[in-house]
Coordinates of C-alpha atoms in Angstrom, one line a residue:
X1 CA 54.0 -124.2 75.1
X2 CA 51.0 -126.5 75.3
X3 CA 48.8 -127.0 72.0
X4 CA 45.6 -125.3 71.8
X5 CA 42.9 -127.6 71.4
X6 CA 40.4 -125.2 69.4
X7 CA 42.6 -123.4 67.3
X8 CA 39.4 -122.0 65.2
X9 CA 39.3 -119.8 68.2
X10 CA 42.9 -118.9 68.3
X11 CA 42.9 -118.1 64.5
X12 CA 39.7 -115.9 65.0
X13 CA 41.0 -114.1 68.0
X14 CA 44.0 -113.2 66.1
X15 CA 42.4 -112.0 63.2
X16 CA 40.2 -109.5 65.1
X17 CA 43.2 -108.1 67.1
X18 CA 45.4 -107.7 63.7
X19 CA 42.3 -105.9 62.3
X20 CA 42.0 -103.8 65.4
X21 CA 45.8 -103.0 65.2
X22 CA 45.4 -101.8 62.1
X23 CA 42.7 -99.7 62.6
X24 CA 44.3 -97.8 65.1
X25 CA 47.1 -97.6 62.9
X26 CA 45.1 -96.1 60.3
X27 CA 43.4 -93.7 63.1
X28 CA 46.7 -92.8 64.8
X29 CA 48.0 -91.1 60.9
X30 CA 44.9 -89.9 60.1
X31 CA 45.1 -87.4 63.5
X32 CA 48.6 -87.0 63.2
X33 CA 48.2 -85.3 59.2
X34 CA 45.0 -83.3 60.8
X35 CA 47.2 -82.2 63.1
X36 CA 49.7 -81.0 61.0
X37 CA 47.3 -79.4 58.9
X38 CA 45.5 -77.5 61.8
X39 CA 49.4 -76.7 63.0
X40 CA 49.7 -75.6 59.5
X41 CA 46.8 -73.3 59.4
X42 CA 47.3 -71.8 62.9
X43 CA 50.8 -70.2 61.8
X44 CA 49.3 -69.5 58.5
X45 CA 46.8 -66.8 60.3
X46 CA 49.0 -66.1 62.4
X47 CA 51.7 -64.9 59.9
X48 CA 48.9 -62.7 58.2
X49 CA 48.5 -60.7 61.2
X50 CA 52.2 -59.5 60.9
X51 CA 53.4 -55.9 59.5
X52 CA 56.2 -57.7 57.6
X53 CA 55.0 -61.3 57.0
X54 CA 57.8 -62.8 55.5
X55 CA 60.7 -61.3 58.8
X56 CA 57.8 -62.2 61.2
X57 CA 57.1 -65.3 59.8
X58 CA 60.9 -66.5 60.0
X59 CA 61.2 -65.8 63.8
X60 CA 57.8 -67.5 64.9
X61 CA 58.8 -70.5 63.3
X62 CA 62.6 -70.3 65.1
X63 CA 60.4 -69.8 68.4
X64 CA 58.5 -72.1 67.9
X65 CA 60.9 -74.9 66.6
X66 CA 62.8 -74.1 70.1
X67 CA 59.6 -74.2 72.6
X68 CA 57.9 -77.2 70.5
X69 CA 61.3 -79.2 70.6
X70 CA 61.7 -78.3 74.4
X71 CA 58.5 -80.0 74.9
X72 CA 57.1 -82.3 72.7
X73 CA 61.0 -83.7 71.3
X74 CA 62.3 -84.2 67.5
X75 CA 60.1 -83.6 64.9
X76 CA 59.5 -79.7 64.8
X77 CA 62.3 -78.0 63.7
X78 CA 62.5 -75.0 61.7
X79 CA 62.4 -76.8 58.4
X80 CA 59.7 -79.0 59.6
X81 CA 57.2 -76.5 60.3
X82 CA 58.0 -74.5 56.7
X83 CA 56.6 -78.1 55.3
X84 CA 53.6 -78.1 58.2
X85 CA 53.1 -74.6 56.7
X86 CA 53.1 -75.3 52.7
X87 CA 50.6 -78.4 53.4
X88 CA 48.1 -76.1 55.1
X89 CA 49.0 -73.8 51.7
X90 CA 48.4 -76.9 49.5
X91 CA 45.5 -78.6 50.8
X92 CA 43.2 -75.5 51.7
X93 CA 43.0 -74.2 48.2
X94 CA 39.9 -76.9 47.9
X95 CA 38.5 -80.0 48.9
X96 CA 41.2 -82.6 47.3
X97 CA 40.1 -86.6 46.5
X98 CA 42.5 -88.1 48.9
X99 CA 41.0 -85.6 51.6
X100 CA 37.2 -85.8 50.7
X101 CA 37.1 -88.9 49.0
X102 CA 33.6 -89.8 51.0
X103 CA 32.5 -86.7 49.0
X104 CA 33.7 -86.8 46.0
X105 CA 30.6 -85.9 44.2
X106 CA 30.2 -82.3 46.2
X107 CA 31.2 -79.5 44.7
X108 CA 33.6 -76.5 46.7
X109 CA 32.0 -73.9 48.4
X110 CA 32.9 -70.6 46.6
X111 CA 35.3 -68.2 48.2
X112 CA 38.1 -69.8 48.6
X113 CA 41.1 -68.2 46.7
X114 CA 44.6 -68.5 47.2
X115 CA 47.9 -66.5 45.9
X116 CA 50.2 -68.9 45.1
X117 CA 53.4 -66.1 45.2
X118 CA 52.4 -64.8 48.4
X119 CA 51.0 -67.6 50.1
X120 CA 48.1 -65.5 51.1
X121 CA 44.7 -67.1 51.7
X122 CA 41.7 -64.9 51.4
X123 CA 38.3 -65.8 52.1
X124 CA 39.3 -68.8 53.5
X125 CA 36.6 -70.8 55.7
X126 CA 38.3 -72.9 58.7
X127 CA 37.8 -76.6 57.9
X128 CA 35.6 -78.5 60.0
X129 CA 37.7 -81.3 61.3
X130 CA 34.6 -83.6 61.3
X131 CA 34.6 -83.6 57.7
X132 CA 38.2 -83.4 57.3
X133 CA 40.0 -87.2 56.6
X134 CA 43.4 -87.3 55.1
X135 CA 43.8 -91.3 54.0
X136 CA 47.8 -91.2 53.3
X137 CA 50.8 -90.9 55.3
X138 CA 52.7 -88.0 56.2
X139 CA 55.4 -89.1 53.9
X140 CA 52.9 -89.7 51.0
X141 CA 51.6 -85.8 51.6
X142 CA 55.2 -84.4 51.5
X143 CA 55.7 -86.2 48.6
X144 CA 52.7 -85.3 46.9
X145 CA 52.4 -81.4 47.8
X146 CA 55.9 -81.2 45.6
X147 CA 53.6 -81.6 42.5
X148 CA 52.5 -78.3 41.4
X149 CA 50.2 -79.4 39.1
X150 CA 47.2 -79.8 40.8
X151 CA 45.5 -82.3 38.2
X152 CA 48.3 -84.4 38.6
X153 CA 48.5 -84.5 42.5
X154 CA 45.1 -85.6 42.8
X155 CA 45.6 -88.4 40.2
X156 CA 48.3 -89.6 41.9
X157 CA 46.6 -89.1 45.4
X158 CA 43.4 -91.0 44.8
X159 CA 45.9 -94.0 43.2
X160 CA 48.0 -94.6 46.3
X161 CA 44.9 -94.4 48.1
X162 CA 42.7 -97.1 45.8
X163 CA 45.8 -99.5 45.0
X164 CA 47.1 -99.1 48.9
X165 CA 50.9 -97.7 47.1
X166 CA 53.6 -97.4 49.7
X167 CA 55.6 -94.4 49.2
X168 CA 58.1 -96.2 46.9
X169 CA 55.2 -97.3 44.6
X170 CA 54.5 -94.0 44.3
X171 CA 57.5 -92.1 43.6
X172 CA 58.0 -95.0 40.9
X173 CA 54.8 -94.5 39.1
X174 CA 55.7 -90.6 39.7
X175 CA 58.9 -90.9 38.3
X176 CA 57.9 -93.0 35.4
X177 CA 55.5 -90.5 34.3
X178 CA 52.4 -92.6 34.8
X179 CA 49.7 -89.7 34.7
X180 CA 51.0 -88.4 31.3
X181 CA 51.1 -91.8 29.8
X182 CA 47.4 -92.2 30.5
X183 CA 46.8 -89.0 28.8
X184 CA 48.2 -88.9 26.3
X185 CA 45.4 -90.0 24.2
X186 CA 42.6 -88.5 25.9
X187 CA 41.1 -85.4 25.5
X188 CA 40.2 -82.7 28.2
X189 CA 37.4 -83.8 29.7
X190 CA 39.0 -87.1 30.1
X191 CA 42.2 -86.1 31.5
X192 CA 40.3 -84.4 34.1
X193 CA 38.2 -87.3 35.0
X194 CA 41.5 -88.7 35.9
X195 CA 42.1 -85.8 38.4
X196 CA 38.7 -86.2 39.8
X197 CA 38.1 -90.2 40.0
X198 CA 41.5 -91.6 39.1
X199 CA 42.2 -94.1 36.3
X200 CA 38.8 -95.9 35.3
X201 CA 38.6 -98.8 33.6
X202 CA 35.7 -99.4 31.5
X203 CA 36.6 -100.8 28.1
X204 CA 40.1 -102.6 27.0
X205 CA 41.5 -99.1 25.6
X206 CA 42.0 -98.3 29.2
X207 CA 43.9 -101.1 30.3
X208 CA 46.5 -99.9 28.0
X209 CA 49.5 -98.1 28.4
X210 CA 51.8 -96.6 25.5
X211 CA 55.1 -96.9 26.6
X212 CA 55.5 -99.3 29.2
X213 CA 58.5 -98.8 31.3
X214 CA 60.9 -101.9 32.8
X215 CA 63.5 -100.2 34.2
X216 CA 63.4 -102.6 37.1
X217 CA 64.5 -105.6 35.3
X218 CA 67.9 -104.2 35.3
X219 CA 68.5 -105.3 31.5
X220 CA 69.9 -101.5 30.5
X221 CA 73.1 -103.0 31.3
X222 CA 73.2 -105.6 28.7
X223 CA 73.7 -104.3 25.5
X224 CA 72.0 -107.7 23.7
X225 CA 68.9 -110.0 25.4
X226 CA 66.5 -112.6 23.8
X227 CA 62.7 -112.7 24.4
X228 CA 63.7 -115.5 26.7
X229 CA 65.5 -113.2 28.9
X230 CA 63.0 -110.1 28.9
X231 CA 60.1 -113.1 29.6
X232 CA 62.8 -114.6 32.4
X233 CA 63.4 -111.3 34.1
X234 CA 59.5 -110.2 33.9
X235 CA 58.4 -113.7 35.8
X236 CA 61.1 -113.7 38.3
X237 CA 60.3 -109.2 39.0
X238 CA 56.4 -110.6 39.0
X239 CA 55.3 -108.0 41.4
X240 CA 57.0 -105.0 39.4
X241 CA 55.4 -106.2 36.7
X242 CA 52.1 -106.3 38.1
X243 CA 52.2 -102.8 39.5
X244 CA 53.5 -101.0 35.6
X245 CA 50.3 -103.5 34.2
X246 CA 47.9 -101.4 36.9
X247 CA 44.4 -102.8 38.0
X248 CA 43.5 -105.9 38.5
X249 CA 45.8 -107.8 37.1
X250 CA 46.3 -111.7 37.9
X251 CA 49.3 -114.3 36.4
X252 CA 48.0 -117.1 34.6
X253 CA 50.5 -118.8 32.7
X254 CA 54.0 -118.2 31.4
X255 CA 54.6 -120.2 27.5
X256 CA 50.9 -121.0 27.3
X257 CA 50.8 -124.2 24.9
X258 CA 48.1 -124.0 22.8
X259 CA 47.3 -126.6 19.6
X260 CA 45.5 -127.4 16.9
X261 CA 46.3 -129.3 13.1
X262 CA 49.0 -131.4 15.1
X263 CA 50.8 -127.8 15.6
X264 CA 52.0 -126.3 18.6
X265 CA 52.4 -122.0 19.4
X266 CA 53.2 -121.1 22.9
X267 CA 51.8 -117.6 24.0
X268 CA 54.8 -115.9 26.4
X269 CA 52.6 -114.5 29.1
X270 CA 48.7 -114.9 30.4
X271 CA 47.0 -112.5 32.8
X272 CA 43.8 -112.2 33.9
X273 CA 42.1 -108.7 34.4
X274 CA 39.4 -109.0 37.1
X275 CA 38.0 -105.0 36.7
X276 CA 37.3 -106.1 32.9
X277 CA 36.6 -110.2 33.4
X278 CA 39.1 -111.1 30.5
X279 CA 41.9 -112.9 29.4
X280 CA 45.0 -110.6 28.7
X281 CA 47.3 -111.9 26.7
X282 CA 51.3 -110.7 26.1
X283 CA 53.7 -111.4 23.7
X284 CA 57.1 -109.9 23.7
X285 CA 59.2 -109.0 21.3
X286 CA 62.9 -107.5 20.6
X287 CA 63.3 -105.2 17.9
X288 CA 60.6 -103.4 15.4
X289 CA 57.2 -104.7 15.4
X290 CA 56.2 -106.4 12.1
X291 CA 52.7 -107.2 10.6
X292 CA 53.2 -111.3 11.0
X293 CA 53.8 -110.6 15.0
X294 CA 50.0 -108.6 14.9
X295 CA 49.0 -111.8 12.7
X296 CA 50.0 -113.7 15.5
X297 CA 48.4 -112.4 18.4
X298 CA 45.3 -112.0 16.4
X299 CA 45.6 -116.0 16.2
X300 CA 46.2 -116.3 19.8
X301 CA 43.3 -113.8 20.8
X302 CA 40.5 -115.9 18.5
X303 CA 41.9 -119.0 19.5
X304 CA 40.7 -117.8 23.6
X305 CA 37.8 -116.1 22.9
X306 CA 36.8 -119.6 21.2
X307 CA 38.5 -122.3 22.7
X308 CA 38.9 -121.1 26.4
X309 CA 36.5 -118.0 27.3
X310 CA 33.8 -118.7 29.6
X311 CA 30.0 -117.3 29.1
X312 CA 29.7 -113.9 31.1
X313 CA 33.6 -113.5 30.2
X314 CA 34.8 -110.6 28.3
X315 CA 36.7 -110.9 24.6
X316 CA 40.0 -111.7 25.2
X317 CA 42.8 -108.5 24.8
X318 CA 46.2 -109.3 23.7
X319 CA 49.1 -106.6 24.0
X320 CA 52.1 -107.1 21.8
X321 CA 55.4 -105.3 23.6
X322 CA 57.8 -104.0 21.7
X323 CA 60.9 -101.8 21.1
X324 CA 60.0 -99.8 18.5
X325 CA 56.8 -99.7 16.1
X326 CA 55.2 -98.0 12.8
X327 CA 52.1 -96.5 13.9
X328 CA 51.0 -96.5 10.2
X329 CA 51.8 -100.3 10.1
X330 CA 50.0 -100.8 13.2
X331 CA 46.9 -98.7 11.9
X332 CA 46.6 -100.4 8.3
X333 CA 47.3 -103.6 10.0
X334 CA 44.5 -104.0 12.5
X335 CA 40.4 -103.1 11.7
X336 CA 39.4 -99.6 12.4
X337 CA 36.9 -100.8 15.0
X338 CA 39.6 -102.8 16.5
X339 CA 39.2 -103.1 20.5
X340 CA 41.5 -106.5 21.4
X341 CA 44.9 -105.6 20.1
X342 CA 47.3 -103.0 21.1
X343 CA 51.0 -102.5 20.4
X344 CA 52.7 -100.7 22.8
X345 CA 56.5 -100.1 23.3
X346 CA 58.7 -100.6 26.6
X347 CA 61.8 -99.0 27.9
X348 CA 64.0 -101.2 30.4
X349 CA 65.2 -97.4 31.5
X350 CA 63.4 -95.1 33.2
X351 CA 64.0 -91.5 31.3
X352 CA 63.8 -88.9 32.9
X353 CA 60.5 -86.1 33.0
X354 CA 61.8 -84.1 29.9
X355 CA 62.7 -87.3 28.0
X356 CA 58.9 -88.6 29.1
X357 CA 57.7 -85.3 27.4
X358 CA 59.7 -85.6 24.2
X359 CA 58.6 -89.2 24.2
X360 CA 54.8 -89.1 24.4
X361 CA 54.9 -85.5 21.8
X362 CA 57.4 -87.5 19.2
X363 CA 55.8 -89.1 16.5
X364 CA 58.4 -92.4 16.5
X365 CA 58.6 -92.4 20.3
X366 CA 62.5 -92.7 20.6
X367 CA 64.3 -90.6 22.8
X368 CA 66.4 -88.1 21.3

């Protein structure tokens, strides 16, 4: 193949036909879930009409299944269409974040109730397509419209929409609990910000999470590890370790050297968060936390906020990772007013939902 002589033009030619591919991408999912949801609705009505809903309901949708498939090919069968159905069920009880997100502010029109037992929708407006626009995949949807509570879908919804989470992301933070870990200290009327606008971060306190979970480092098969083999196996899984940090994370520096009086402390981990325009430093540790490793990151955090912190910059945060931690030590420890350092603990297993409970309600935090 010949070389192109202007290969500005090339390069600019080929970024407006990946955008465009894209877009239709995006277009192409978005009509296929409004489809689904109209599909969903249609048998919905349809099924109300009936003397005995739940018989009647059963043979439309093996009628259909059979004339759909006939025509249109795979994709409709009976099982198929009972999802198709219970989306229309989940997503018409009100105007959800992922599926208004444009109108986020605007409240729902009154009169729309739903029986949850029955299924039955009463005093339910048709949606007007025009407003309608579903911003996930199919497979995020089915996902999501298995989480019954509906404070918790939407969190989780408007998260895989902001942070662009494929549906593995998804069912990780899902299965690691990461809604109730940020609520845990947050009372009602922040818990439901988090249903209504996601996770917002405005001060270091929300940055934090309490615990952290590293099941993907695979080290819950060795019953001993150093510091230099949790830091090791955090570098090399970067990108896991980015997505359990959350927004706006960036990697600085691994063993940050820093110096002064002819002595030398290295600093395991440096981050930069971009949403909070700070330095975020992490130091690791195996076993209980103890007052001299909070003494220590204290020294670390002054030592940036005075040696390396730009004007315009933000005061530096430093997270100390732990296994296990005195919250009393922690709280006599640090200043009341404190807003730098947190102590949080990690798992390197991911428990499961009724372990998570037991966890965030226990007051040591150790799985029983």
């Amino acid at each position: 193949m010949k070389d192109l002589q202007n290969t500005q033009l090339l390069q600019n030619i080929s970024s407006l036909l990946d955008n465009a591919r894209k877009k239709v991408a995006v277009a192409v999912n978005q009509t296929i879930v409004l489809t689904y949801y109209e599909i969903g609705r249609m048998i919905v009505e349809d099924e109300q009409n009936g003397e005995n809903r739940a018989e009647y309901g059963k043979a439309v949708l093996k009628d259909l299944s059979l004339h759909l498939t006939e025509r249109f090919g795979k994709g409709f069968s009976v099982s198929n269409l009972k999802q198709i159905r219970q989306f229309y069920i989940v997503y018409s009880k009100g105007q959800t974040p992922s599926v208004f997100l444009q109108d986020s502010d605007k409240h729902n029109e009154k009169g729309q109730t739903l029986s949850d037992e029955s299924g039955v929708i009463t005093n339910q407006k048709p949606a007007r397509q025009d407003s309608i626009k579903f911003n996930l995949s199919w497979s995020h949807y089915l996902k999501l419209m298995r989480i019954t509570d509906i404070n918790e879908r939407r969190f989780y919804e408007i998260e895989s929409y902001k942070n662009n989470w494929s549906l593995r992301e998804l069912q990780r933070q899902y299965d690691s609990a990461l809604y109730a870990r940020l609520s845990l200290s947050k009372n009602k009327e922040e818990i439901l910000q988090l249903a209504e606008k996601g996770q917002i971060i405005e001060k270091p306190k929300d940055l934090i999470k309490d615990p952290y979970v590293l099941e993907f480092l695979g080290l819950s098969e060795k019953p001993h590890y150093s510091e230099n083999e949790l830091e090791s196996e955090l570098i090399d899984k970067l990108e896991h370790f980015l997505l359990e940090l959350g927004t706006g994370f960036t990697f600085v520096a691994r063993q940050d050297r820093i110096t002064f009086d002819e002595k030398q402390f290295r600093i395991d981990l440096v981050f930069y968060n971009r949403v909070l325009r700070c330095f975020v430093l992490i130091d690791l540790k195996i076993g209980e936390l103890k007052h001299q490793d909070i003494g220590q990151m204290q020294m670390y955090v002054n030592y940036y906020d005075r040696e390396k912190r730009l004007e315009g910059e933000n005061k530096t945060i430093g997270i100390i990772l732990c296994q296990d931690k005195s919250e009393a030590l922690v709280r006599y420890t640090l200043p009341e007013d404190n807003e730098q350092i947190f102590a949080s603990k990690y798992f390197t297993i991911l428990p499961s939902k009724q372990d998570f409970i037991n966890i965030l309600n226990s007051d040591n935090g150790k799985i029983s």
